[in-house]
PDB file of C-alpha atoms in Angstrom:
ATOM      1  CA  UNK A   1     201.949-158.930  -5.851  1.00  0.00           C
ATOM      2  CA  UNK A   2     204.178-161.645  -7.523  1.00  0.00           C
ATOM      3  CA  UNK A   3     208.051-161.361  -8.134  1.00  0.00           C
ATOM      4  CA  UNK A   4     207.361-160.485 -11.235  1.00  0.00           C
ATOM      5  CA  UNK A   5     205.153-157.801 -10.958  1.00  0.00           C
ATOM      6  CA  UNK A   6     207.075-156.223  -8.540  1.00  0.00           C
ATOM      7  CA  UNK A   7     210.381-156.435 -10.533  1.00  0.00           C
ATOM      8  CA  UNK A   8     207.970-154.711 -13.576  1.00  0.00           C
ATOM      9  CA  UNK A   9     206.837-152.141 -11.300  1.00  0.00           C
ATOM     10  CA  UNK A  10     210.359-151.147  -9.843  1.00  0.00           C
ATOM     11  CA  UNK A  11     211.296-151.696 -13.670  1.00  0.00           C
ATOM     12  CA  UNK A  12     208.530-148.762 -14.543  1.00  0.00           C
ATOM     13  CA  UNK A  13     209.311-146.366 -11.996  1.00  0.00           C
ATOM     14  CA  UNK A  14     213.707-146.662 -12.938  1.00  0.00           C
ATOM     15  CA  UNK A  15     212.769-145.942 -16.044  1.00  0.00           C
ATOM     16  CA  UNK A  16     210.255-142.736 -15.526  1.00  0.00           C
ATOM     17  CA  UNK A  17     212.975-141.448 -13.218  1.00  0.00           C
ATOM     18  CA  UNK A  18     215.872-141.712 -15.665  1.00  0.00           C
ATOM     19  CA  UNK A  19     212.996-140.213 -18.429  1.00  0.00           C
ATOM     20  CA  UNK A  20     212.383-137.683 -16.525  1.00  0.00           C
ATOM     21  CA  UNK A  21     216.385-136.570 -15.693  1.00  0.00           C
ATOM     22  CA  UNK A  22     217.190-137.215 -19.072  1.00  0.00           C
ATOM     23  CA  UNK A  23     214.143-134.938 -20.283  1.00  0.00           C
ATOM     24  CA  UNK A  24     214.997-131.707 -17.848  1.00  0.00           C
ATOM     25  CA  UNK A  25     219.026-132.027 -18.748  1.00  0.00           C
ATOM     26  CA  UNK A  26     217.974-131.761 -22.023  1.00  0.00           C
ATOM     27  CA  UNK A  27     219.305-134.948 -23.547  1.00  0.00           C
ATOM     28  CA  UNK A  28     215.645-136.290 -25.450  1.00  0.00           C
ATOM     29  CA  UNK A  29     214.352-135.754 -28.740  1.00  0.00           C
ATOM     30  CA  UNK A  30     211.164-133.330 -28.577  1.00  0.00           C
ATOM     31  CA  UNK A  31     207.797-135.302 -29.391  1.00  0.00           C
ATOM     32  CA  UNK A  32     204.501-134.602 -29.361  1.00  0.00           C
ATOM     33  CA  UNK A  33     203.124-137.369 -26.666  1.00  0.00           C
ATOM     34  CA  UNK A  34     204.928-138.971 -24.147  1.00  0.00           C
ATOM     35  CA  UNK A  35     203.696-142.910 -23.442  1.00  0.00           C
ATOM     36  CA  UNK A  36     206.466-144.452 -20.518  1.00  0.00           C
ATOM     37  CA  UNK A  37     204.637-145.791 -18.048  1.00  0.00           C
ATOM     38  CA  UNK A  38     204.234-148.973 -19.408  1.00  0.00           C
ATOM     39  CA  UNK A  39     207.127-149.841 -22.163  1.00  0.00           C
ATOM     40  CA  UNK A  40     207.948-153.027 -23.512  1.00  0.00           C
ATOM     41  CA  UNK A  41     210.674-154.961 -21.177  1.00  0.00           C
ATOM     42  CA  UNK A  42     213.069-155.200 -23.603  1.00  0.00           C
ATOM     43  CA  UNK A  43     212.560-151.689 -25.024  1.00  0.00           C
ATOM     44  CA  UNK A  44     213.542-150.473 -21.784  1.00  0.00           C
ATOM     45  CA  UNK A  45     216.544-152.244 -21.484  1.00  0.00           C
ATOM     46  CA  UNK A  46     217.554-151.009 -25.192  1.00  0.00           C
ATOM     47  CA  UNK A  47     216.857-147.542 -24.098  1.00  0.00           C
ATOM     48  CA  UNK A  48     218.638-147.252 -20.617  1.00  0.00           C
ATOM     49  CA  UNK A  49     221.567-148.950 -21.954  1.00  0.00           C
ATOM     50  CA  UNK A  50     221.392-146.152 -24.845  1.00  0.00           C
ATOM     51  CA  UNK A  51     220.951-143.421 -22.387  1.00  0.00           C
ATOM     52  CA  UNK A  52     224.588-145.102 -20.154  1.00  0.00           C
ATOM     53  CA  UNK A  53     226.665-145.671 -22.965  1.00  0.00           C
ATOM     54  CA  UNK A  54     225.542-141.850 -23.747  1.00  0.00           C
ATOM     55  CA  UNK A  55     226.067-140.262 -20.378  1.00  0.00           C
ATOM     56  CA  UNK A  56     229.622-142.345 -19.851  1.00  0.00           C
ATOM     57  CA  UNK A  57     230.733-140.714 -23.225  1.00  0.00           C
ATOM     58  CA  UNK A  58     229.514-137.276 -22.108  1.00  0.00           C
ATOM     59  CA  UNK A  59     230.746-137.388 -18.591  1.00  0.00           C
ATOM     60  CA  UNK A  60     234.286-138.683 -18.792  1.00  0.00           C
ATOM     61  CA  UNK A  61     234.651-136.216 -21.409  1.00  0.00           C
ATOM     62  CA  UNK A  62     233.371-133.333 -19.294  1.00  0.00           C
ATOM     63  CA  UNK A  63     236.129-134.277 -16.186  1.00  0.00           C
ATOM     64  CA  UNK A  64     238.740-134.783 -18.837  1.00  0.00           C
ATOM     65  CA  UNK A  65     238.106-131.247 -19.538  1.00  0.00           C
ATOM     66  CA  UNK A  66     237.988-130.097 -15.982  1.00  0.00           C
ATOM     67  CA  UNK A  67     240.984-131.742 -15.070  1.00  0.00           C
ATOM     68  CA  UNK A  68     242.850-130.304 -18.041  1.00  0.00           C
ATOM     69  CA  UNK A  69     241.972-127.071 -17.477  1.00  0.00           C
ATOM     70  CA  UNK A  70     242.177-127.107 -13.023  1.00  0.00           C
ATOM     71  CA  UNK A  71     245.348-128.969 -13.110  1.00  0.00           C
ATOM     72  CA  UNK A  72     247.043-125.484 -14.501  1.00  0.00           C
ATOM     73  CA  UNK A  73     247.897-126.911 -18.064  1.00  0.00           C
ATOM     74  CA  UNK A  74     245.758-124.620 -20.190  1.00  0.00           C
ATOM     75  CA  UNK A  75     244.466-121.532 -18.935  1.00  0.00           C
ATOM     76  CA  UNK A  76     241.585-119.641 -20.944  1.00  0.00           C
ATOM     77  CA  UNK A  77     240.444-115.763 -20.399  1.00  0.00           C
ATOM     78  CA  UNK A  78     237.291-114.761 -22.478  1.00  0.00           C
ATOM     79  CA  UNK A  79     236.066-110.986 -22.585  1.00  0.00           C
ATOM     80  CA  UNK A  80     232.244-110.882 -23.149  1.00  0.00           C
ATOM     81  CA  UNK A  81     232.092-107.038 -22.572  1.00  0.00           C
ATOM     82  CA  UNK A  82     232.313-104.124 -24.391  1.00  0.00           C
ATOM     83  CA  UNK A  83     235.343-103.283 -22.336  1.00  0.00           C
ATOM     84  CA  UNK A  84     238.688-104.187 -22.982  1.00  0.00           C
ATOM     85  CA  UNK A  85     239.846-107.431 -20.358  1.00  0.00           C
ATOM     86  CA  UNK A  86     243.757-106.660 -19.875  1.00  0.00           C
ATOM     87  CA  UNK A  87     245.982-109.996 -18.778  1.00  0.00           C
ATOM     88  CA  UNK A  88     249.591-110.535 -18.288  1.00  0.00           C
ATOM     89  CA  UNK A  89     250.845-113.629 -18.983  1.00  0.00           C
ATOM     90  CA  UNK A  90     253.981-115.396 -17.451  1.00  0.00           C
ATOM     91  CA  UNK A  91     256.881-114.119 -19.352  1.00  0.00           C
ATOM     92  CA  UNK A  92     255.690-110.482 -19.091  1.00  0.00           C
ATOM     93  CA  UNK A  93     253.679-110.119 -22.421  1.00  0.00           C
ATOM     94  CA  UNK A  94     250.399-108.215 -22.273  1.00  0.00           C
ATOM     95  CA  UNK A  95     247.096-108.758 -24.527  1.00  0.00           C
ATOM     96  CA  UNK A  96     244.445-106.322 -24.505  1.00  0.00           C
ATOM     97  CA  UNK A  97     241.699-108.785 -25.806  1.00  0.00           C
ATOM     98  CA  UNK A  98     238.529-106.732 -27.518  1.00  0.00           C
ATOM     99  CA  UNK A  99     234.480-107.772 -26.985  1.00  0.00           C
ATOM    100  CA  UNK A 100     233.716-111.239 -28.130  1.00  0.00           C
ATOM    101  CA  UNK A 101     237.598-112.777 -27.947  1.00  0.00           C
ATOM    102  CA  UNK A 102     239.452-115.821 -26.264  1.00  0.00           C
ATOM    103  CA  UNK A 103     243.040-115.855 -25.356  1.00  0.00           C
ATOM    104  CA  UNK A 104     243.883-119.846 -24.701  1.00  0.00           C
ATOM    105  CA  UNK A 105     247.565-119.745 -23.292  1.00  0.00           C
ATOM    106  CA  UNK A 106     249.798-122.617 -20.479  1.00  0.00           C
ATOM    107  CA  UNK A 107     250.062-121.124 -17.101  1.00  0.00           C
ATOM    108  CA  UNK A 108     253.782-122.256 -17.898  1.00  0.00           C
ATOM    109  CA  UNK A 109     255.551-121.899 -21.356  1.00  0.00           C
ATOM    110  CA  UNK A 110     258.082-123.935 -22.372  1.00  0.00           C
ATOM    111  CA  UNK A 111     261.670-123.364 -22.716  1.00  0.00           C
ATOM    112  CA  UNK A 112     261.937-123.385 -26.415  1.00  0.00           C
ATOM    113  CA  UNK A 113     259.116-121.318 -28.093  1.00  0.00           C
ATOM    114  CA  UNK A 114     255.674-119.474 -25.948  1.00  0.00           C
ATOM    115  CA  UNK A 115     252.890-120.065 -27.656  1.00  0.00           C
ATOM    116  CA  UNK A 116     249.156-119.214 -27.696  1.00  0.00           C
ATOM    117  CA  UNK A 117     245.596-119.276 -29.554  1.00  0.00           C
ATOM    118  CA  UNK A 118     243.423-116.692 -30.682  1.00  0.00           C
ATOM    119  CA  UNK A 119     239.640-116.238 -31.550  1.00  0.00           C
ATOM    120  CA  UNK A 120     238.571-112.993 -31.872  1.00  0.00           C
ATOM    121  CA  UNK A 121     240.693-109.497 -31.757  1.00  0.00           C
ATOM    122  CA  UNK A 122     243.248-108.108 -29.435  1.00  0.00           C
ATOM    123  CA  UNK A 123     246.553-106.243 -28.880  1.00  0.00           C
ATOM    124  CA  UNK A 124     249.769-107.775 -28.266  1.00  0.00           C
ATOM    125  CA  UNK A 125     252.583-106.405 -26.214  1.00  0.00           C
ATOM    126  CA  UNK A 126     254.793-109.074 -26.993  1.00  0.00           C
ATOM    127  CA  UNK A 127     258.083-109.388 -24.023  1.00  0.00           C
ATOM    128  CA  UNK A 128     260.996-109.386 -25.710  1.00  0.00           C
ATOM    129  CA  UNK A 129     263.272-113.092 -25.938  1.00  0.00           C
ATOM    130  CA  UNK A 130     265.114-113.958 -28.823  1.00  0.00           C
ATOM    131  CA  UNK A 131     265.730-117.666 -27.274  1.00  0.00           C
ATOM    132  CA  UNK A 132     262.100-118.220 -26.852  1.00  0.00           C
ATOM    133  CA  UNK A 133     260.205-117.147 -29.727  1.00  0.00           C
ATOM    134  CA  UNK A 134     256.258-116.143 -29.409  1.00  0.00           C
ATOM    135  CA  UNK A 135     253.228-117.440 -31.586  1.00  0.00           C
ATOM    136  CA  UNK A 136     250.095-116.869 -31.850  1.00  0.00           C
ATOM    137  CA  UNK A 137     248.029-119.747 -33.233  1.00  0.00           C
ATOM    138  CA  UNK A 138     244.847-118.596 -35.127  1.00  0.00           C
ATOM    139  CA  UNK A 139     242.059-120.303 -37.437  1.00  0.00           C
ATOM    140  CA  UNK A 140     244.253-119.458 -40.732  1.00  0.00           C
ATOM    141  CA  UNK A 141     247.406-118.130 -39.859  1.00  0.00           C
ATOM    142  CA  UNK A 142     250.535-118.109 -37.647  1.00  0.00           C
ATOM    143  CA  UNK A 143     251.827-115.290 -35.634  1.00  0.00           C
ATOM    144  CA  UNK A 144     255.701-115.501 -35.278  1.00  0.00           C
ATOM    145  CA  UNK A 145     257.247-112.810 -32.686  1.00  0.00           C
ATOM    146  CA  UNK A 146     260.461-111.810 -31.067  1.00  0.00           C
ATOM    147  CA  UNK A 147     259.318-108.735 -29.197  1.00  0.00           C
ATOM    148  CA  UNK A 148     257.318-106.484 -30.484  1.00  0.00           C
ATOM    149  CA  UNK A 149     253.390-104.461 -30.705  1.00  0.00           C
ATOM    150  CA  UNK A 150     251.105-105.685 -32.981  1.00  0.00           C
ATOM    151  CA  UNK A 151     247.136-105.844 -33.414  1.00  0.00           C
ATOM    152  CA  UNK A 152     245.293-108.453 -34.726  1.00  0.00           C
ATOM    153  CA  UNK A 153     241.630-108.716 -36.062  1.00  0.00           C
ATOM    154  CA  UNK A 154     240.726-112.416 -36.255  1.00  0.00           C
ATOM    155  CA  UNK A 155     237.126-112.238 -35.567  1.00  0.00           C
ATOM    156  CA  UNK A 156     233.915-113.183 -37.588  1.00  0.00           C
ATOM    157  CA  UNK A 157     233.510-112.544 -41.662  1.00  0.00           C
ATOM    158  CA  UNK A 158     236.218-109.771 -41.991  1.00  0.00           C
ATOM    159  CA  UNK A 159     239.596-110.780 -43.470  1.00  0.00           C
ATOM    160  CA  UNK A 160     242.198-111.441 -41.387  1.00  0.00           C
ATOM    161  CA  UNK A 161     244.593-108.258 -41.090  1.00  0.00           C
ATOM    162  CA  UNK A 162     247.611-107.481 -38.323  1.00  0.00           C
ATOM    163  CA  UNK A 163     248.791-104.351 -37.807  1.00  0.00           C
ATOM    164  CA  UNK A 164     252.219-103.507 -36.559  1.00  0.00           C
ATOM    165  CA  UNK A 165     252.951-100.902 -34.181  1.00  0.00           C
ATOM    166  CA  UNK A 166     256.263-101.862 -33.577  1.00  0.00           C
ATOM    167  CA  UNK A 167     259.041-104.617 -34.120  1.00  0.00           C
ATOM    168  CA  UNK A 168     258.530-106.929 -36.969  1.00  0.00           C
ATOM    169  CA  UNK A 169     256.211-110.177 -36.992  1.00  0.00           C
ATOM    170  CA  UNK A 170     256.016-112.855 -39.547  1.00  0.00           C
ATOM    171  CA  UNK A 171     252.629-114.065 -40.471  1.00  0.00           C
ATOM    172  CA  UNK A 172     252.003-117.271 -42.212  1.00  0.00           C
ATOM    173  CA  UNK A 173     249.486-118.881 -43.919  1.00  0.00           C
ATOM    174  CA  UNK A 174     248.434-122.450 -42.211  1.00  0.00           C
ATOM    175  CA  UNK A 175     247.146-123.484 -45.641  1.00  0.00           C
ATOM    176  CA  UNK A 176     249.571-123.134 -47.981  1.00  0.00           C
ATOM    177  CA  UNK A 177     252.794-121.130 -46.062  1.00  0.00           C
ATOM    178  CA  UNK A 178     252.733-118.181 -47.543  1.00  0.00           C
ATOM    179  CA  UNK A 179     254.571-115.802 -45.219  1.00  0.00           C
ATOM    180  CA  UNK A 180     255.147-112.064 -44.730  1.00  0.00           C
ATOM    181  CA  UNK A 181     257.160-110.188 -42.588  1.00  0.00           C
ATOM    182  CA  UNK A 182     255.291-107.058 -41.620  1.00  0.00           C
ATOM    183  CA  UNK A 183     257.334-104.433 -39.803  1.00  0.00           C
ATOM    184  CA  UNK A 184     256.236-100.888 -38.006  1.00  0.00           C
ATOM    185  CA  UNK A 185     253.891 -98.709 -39.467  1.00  0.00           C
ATOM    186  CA  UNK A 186     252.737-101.932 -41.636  1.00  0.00           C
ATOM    187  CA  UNK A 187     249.735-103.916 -41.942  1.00  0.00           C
ATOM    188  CA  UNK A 188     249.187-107.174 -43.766  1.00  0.00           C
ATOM    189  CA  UNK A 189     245.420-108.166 -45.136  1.00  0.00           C
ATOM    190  CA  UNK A 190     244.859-111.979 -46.009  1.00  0.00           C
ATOM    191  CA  UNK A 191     242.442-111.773 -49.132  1.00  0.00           C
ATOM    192  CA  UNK A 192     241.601-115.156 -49.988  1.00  0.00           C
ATOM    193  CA  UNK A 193     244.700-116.789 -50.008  1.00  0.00           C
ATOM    194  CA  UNK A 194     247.141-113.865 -51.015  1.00  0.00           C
ATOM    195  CA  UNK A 195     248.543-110.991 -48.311  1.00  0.00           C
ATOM    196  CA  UNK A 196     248.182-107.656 -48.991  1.00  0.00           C
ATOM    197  CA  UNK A 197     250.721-104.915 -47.484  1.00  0.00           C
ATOM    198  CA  UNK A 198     250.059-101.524 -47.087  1.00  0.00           C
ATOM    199  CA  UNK A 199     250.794 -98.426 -44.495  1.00  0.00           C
ATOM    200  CA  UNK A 200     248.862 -98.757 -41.474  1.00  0.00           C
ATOM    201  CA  UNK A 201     246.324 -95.779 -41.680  1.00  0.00           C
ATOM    202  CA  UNK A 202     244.247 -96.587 -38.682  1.00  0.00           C
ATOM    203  CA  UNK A 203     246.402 -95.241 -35.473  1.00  0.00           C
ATOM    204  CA  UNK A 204     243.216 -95.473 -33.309  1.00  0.00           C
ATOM    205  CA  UNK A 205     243.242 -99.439 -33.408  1.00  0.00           C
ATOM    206  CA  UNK A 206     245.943 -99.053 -30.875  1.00  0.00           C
ATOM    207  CA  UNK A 207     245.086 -96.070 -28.617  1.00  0.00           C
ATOM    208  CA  UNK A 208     241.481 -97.309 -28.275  1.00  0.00           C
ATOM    209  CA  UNK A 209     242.745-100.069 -26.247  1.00  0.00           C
ATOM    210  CA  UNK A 210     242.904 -97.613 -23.487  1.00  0.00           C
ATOM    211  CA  UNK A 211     239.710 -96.008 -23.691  1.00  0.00           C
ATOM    212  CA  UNK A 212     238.081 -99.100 -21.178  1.00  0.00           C
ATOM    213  CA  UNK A 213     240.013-101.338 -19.413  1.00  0.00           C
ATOM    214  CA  UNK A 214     239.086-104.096 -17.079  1.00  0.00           C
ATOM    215  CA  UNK A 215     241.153-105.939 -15.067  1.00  0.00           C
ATOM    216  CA  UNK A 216     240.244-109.313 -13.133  1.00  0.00           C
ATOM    217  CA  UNK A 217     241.994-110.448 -10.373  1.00  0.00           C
ATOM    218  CA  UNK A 218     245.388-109.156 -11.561  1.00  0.00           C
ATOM    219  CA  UNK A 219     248.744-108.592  -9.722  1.00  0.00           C
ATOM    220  CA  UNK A 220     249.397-104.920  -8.977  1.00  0.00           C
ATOM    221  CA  UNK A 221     252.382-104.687 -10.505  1.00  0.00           C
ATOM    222  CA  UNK A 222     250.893-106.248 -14.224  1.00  0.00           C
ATOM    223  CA  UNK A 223     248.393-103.528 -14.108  1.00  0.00           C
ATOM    224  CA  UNK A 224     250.636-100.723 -13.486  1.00  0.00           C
ATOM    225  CA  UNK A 225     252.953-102.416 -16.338  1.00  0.00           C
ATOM    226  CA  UNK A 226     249.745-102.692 -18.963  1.00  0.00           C
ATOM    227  CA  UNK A 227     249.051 -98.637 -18.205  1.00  0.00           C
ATOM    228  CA  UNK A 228     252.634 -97.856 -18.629  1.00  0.00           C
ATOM    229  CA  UNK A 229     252.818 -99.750 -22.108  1.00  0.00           C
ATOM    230  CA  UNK A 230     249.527 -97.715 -23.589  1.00  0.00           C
ATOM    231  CA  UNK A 231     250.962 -94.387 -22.821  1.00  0.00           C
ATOM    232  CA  UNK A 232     254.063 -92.865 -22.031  1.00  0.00           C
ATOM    233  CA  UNK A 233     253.121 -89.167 -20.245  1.00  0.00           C
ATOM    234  CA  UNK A 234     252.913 -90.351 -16.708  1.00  0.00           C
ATOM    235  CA  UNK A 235     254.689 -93.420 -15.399  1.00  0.00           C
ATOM    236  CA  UNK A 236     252.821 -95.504 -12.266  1.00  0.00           C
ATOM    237  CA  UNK A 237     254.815 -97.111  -9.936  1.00  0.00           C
ATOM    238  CA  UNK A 238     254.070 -98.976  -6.561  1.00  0.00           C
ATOM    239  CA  UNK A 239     256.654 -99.944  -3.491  1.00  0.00           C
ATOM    240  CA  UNK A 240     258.319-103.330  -4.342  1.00  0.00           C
ATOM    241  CA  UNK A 241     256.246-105.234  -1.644  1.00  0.00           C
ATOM    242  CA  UNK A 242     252.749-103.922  -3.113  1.00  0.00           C
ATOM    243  CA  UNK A 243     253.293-105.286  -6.458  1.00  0.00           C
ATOM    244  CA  UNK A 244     251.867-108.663  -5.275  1.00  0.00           C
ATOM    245  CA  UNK A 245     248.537-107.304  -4.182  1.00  0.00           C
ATOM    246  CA  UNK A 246     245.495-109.119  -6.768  1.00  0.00           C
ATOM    247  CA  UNK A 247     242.902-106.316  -7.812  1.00  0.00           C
ATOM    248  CA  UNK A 248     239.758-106.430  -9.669  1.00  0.00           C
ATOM    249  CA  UNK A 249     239.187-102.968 -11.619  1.00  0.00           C
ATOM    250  CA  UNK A 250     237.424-101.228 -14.579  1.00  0.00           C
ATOM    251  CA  UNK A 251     238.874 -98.009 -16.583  1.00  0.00           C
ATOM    252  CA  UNK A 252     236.212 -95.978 -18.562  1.00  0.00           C
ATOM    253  CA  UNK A 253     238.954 -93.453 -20.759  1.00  0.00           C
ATOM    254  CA  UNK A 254     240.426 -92.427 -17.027  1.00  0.00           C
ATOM    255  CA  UNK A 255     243.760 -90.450 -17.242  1.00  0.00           C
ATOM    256  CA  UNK A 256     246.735 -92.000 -15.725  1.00  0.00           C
ATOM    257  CA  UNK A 257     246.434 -89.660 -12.748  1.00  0.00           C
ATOM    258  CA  UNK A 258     243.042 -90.701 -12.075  1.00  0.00           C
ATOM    259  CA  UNK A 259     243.987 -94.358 -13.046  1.00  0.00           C
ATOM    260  CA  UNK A 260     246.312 -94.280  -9.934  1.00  0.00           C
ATOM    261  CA  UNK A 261     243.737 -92.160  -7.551  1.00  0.00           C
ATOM    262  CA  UNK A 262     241.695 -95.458  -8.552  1.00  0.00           C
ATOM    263  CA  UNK A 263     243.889 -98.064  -7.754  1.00  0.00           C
ATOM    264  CA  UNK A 264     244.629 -95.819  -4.512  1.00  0.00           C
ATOM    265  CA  UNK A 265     241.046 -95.956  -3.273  1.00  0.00           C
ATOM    266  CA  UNK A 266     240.928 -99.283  -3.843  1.00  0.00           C
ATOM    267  CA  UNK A 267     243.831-100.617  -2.114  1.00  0.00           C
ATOM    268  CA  UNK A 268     243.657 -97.805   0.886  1.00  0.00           C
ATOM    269  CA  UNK A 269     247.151 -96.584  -0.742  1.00  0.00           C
ATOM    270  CA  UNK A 270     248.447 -93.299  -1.552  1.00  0.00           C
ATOM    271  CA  UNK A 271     249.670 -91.262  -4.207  1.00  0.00           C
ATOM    272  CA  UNK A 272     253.149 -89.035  -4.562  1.00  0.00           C
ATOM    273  CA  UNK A 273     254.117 -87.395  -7.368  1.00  0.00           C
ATOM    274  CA  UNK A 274     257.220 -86.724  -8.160  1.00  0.00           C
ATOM    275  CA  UNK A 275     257.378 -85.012 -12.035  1.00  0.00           C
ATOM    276  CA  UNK A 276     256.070 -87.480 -14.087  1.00  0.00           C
ATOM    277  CA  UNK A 277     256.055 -90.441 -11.873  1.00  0.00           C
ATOM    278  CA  UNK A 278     253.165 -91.240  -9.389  1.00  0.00           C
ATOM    279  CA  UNK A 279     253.509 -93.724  -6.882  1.00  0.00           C
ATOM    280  CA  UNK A 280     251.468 -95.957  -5.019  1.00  0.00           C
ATOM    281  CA  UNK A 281     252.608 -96.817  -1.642  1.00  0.00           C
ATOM    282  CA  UNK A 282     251.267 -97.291   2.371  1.00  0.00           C
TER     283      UNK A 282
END
């Protein structure tokens, strides 16, 4: 075998195995008959350089990501389930986030304003901080907070609507800035482009948020403090040095007693009550 041939036939076999990688990651066109054994020279040089330029686009892009997101800039929880994924962010705040919704928020905020995105729905327990107002960016509208309970439905077809438990919030309008200020007991519809205030008539938006609860991989401490929010019959407590202590646990409409004999099992802690106030401790 001359050169030649044997610089076509090493030529042949790069090409069926970068055919047959791009083929199983999914990244060529369906036919109906495959002929690559023997292309044209130059047609393979058109198409591997195609397939480079296209995988050094894709790749770079797919690290930038990583990096982005490992390096502690942007964090992202998603809730899948049915049950409600509880998550404490930095400053305090809590968000219940429903089936089918995305809470993108910074590990750190920043000294002038905290600020996250939305897609989908979820209830806000919003740490109070005058200095260091919260939003909430969504598709059409911006959430503007102090301190304050609010829920917010931001999920497929359905008009956007917030409902205040309470506080105040000021919503407004990313297309045209029309605002509202919508306080307790409130709740502001966006029909097409005009808001809509009426009395909030649906309590169990907010109470269902304890019904199922999930936790993952949360301090002890910002689950006691989510349970605490939701109701206000028993209040949980643990010994200052437990509060650290990351657990992974589900609710399924669990009292707060039973919440606690939970978390108690879990941890190998126990439980002392002392009126209404159970704690967890060694």
């Amino acid at each position: 075998m001359n050169r030649i041939e044997k610089n076509k036939t090493q030529t042949d076999q790069a090409w069926n195995k970068l055919h047959n990688r791009l083929e199983t990651d999914g990244l060529l066109p369906t036919v109906t008959e495959r002929r690559f054994a023997t292309r044209p020279t130059a047609w393979i040089g058109i198409a591997a350089i195609a397939a480079i330029i296209s995988l050094c686009v894709y790749l770079p892009t797919v690290l930038r990501t990583d990096r982005h997101l490992s390096g502690g800039e942007l964090l992202v929880k998603a809730n899948k389930e049915e049950s409600i994924l509880v998550t404490t962010l930095e400053d305090g705040s809590v968000v219940y986030l429903s089936e089918q919704t995305s809470l993108e928020y910074p590990k750190h905020f920043s000294k002038k304003r905290r600020e996250v995105s939305l897609k989908g729905n979820a209830l806000f327990d919003i740490a109070g901080n005058r200095a260091r107002p919260f939003f909430i960016e969504t598709g059409k509208v911006q959430i503007e907070v102090i301190g304050t309970a609010f829920h917010v439905r931001n999920s497929g077809n359905s008009p956007f609507e917030l409902a205040v438990q309470r506080g105040e919030v000021k919503v407004t309008q990313k297309q045209n800035g029309q605002e509202i200020h919508v306080k307790a007991g409130e709740t502001a519809t966006l029909l097409g482009d005009e808001w809509q205030l009426t009395v909030t008539e649906n309590s169990e938006q907010f109470t269902r948020y304890m019904q199922n609860m999930r936790f993952k991989d949360e301090q002890l401490d910002h689950i006691l403090h989510a349970i605490n929010l939701r109701q206000t019959e028993i209040h949980l407590q643990s010994s200052p040095e437990l509060g650290k202590h990351v657990l992974t646990v589900s609710f399924s409409e669990d009292s707060p007693e039973k919440m606690a004999e939970l978390i108690g099992l879990a941890l190998n802690l126990k439980c002392t009550r002392n009126q209404n106030i159970i704690t967890l401790s060694e």
